[in-house]
GROMACS .gro file of C-alpha atoms in nm:
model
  232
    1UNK     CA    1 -15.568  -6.609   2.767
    2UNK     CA    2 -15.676  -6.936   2.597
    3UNK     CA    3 -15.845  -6.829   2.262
    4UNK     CA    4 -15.482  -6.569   2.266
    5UNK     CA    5 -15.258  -6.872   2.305
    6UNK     CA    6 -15.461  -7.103   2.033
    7UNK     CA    7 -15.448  -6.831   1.795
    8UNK     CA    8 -15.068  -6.845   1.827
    9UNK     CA    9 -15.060  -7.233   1.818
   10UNK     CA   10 -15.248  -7.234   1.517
   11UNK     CA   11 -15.059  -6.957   1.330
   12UNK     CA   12 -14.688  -7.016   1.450
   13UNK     CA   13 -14.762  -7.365   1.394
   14UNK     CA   14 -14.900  -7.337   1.008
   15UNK     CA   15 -14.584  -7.116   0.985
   16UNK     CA   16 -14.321  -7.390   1.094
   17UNK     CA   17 -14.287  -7.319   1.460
   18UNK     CA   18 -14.036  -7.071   1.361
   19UNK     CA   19 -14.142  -6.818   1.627
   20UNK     CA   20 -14.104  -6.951   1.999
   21UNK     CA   21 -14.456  -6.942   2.180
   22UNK     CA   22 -14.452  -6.887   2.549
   23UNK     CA   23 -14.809  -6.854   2.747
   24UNK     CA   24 -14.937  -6.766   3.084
   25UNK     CA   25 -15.280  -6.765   3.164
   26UNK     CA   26 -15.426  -7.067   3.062
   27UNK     CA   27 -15.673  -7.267   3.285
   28UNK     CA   28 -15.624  -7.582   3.058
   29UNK     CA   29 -15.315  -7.598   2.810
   30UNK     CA   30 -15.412  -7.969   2.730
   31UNK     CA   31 -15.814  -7.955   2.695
   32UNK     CA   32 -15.732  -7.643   2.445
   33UNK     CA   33 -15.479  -7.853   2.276
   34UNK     CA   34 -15.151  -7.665   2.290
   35UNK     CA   35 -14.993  -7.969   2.472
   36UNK     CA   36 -15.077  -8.355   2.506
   37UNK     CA   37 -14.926  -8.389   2.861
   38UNK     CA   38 -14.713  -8.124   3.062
   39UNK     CA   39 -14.368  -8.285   2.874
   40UNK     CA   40 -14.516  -8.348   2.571
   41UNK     CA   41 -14.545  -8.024   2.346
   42UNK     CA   42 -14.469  -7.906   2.035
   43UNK     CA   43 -14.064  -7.763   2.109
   44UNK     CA   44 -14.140  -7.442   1.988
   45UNK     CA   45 -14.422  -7.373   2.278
   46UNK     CA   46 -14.454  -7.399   2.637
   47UNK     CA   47 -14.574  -7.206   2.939
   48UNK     CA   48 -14.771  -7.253   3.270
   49UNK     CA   49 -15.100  -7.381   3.362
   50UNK     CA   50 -15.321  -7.122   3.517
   51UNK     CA   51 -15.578  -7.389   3.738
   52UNK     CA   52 -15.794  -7.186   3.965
   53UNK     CA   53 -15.831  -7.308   4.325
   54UNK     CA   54 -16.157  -7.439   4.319
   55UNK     CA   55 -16.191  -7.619   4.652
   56UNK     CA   56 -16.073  -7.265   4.792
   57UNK     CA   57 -16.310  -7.099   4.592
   58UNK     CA   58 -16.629  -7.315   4.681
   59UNK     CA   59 -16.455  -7.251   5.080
   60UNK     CA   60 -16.515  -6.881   5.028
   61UNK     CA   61 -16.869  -6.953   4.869
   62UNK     CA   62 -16.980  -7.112   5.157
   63UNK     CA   63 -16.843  -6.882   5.423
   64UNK     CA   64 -16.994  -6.558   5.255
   65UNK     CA   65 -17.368  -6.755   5.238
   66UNK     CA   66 -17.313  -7.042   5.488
   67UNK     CA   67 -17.664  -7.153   5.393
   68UNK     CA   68 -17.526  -7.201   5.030
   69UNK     CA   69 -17.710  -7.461   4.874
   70UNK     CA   70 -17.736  -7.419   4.476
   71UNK     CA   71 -17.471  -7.242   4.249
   72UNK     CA   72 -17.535  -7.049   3.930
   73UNK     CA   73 -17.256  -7.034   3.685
   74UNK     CA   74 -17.262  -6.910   3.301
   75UNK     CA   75 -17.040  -7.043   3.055
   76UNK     CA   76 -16.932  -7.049   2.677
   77UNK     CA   77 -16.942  -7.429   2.618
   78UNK     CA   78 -16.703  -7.332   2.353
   79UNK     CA   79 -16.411  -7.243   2.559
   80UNK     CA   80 -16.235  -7.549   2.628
   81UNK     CA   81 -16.089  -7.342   2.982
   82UNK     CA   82 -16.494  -7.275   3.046
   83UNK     CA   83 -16.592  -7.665   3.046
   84UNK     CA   84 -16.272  -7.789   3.275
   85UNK     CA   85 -16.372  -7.517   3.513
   86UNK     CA   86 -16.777  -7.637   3.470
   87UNK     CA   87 -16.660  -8.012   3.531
   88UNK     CA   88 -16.379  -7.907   3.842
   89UNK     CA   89 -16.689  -7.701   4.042
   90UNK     CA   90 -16.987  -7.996   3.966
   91UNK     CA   91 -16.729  -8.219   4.079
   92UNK     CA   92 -16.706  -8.062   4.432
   93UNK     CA   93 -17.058  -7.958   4.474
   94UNK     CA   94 -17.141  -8.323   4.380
   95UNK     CA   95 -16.899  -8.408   4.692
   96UNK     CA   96 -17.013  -8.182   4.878
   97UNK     CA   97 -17.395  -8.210   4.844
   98UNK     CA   98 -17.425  -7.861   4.691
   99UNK     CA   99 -17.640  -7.812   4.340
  100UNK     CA  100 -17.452  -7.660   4.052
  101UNK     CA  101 -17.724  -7.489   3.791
  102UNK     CA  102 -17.560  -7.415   3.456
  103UNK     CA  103 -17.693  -7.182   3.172
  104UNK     CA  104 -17.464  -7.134   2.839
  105UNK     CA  105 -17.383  -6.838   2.636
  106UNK     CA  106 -17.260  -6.815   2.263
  107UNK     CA  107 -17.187  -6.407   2.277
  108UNK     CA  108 -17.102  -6.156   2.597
  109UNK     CA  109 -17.440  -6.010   2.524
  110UNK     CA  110 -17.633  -6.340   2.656
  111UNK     CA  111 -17.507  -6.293   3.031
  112UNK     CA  112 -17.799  -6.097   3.161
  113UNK     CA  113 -18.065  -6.311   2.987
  114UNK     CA  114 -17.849  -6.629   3.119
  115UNK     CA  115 -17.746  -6.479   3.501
  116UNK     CA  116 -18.184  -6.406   3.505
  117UNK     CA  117 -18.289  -6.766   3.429
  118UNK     CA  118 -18.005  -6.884   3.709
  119UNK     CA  119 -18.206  -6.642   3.919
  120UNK     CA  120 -18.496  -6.795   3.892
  121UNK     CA  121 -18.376  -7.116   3.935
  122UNK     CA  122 -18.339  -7.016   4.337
  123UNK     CA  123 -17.930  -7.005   4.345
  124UNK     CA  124 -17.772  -6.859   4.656
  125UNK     CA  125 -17.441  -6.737   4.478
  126UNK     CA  126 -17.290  -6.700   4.088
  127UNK     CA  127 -16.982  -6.842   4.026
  128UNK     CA  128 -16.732  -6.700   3.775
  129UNK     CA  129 -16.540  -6.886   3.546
  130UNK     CA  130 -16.211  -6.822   3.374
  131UNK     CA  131 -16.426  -6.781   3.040
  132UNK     CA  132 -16.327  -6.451   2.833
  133UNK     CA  133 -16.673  -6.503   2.675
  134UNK     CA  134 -16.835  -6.460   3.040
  135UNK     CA  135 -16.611  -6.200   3.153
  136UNK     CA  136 -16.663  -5.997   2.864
  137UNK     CA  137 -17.010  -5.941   2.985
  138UNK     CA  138 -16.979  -5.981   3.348
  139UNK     CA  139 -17.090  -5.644   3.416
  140UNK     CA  140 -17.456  -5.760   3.307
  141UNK     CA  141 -17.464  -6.054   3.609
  142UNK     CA  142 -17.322  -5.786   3.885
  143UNK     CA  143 -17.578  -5.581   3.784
  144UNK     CA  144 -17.816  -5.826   3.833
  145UNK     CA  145 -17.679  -5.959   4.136
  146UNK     CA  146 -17.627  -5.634   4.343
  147UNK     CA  147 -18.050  -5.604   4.248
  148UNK     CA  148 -18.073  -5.910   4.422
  149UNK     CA  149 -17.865  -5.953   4.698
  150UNK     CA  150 -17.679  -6.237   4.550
  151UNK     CA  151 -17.332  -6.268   4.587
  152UNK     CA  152 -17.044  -6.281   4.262
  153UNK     CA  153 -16.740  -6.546   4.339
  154UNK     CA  154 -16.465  -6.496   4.082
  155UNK     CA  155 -16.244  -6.821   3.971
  156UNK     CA  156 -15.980  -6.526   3.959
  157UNK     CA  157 -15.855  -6.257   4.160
  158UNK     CA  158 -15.910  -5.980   3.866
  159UNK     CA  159 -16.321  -6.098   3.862
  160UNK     CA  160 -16.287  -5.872   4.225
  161UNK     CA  161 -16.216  -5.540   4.005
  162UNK     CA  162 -16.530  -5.606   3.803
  163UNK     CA  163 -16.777  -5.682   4.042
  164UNK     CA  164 -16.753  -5.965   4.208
  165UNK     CA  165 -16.777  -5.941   4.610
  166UNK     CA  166 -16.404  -6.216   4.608
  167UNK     CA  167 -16.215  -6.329   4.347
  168UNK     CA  168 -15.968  -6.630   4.418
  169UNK     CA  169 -15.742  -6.762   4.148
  170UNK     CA  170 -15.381  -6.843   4.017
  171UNK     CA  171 -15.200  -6.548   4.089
  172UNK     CA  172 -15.124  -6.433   3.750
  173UNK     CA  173 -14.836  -6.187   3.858
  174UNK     CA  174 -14.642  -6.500   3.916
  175UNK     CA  175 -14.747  -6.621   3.593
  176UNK     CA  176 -14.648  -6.403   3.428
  177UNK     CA  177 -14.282  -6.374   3.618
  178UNK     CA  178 -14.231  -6.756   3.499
  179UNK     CA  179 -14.328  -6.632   3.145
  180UNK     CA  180 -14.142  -6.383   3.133
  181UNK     CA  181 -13.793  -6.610   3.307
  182UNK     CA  182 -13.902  -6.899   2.996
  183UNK     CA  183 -13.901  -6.604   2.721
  184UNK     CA  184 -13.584  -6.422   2.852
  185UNK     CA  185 -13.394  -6.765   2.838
  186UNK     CA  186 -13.525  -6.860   2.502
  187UNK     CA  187 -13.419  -6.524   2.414
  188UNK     CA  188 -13.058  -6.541   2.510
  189UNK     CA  189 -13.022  -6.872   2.376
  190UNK     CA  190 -12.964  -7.040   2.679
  191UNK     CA  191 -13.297  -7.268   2.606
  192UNK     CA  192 -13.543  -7.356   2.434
  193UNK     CA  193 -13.904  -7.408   2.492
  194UNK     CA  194 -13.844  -7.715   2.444
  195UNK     CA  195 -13.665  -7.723   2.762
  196UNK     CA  196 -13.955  -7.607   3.024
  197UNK     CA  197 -14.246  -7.835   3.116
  198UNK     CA  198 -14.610  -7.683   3.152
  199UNK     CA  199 -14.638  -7.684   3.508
  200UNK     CA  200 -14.928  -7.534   3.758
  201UNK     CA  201 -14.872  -7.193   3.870
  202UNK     CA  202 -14.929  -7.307   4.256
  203UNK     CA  203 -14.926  -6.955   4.440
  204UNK     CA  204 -15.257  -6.828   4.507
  205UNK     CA  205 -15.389  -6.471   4.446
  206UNK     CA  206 -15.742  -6.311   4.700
  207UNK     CA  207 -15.926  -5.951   4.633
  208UNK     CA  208 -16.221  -5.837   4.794
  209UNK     CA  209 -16.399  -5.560   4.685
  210UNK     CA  210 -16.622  -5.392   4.998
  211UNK     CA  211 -16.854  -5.202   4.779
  212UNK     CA  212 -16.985  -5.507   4.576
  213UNK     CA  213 -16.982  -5.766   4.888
  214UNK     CA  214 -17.223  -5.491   5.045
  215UNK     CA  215 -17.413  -5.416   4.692
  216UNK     CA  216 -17.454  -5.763   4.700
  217UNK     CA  217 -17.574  -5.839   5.060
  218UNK     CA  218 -17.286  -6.023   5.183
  219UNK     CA  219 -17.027  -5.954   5.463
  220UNK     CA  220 -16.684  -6.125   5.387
  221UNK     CA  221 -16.571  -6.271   5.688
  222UNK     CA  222 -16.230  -6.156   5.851
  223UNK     CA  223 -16.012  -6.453   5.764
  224UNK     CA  224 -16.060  -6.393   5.437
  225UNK     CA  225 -16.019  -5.978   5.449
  226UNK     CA  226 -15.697  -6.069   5.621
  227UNK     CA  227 -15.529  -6.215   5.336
  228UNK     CA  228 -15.704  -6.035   4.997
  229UNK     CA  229 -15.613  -5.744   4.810
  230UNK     CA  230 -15.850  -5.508   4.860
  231UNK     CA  231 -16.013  -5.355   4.540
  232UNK     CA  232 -16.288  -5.162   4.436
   0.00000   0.00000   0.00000
């Protein structure tokens, strides 16, 4: 994850980039500063950029509640992955006409206080971000969502196995193949992170899980049962 990968940076780096760094599930390698640009690293690091889909995610959002018209999402304005996500979703419901209601955490144990004053700011749907801070905690908004009929979209596939009614999101199985490919070859000494650009992991992973969607007062629609992962 992002905090994992800046802890390395940080250490590896006061240490003399000694140790190759490879990561994998990053939203934003550059906004978290491991990189300046996806050729432009330090050559003892490298990996792949874990973007979630949001147009496809904000798709789903409004086929599960096609009256969707204002989106609650909590976030640790301290994560730099937490903001790009925040700035990528206002960015579409601003195109889209949709409103986008933020509340901000410092600690896991602020999610039910922050999901309840979304709630009673009227939003239709909670939106996940890839923010360990929020995740960490998530359990607190499902909670509060299945008590309200409001449905939980996930930014990632896993935010399915934890309560939310979809997840969509980088599949991080491929991830962590191309990881695994860079740190073999680094390995073996036929490269060096130097070699390998940060590039977008483009393959995109779905889960459903039944039991929340219906917890949460929602009926997925069969296009999208037809290609998730079902969970739960």
């Amino acid at each position: 994850t992002t905090p994992a990968a800046q802890a390395a940076f940080q250490v590896v780096g006061a240490a003399g980039g000694t140790i190759p760094v490879v990561f994998s599930v990053v939203t934003d390698p550059f906004a978290a500063g491991l990189a300046t640009s996806a050729t432009e690293h330090e050559p003892w690091i490298t990996g792949s950029q874990s973007l979630p889909p949001f147009a496809e995610v904000i798709d789903a959002a409004q086929q599960i509640v096609p009256e969707l018209a204002a989106m609650g999402m909590v976030y640790n304005p301290s994560e730099a992955n937490a903001q790009t996500v925040v700035d990528a979703i206002q960015g579409i419901a601003d195109e889209r006409g949709l409103t986008l209601e933020l509340a901000t955490i410092a600690d896991s144990s602020e999610v039910g206080q922050a999901t309840e004053s979304l709630l009673g700011r009227g939003v239709d749907a909670f939106i996940v971000p890839t923010d360990t801070t929020m995740v960490s905690g998530m359990a607190a908004m499902v909670q509060i969502a299945d008590d309200n009929d409001i449905p939980v979209i996930g930014t990632d596939a896993n935010h399915a196995q934890t309560g939310a009614a979809i997840g969509l999101g980088t599949d991080y199985y491929g991830s962590g193949v191309r990881a695994g490919e860079i740190g073999c070859a680094v390995i073996s000494g036929e490269a060096t992170a130097a070699d390998f650009d940060i590039v977008p992991v483009e393959s995109l992973g779905i889960a459903v899980n039944p039991a929340a969607a219906e917890a949460q007062g929602v009926t997925i629609p069969d296009d999208l049962l037809a290609q998730a992962e079902i969970v739960g």
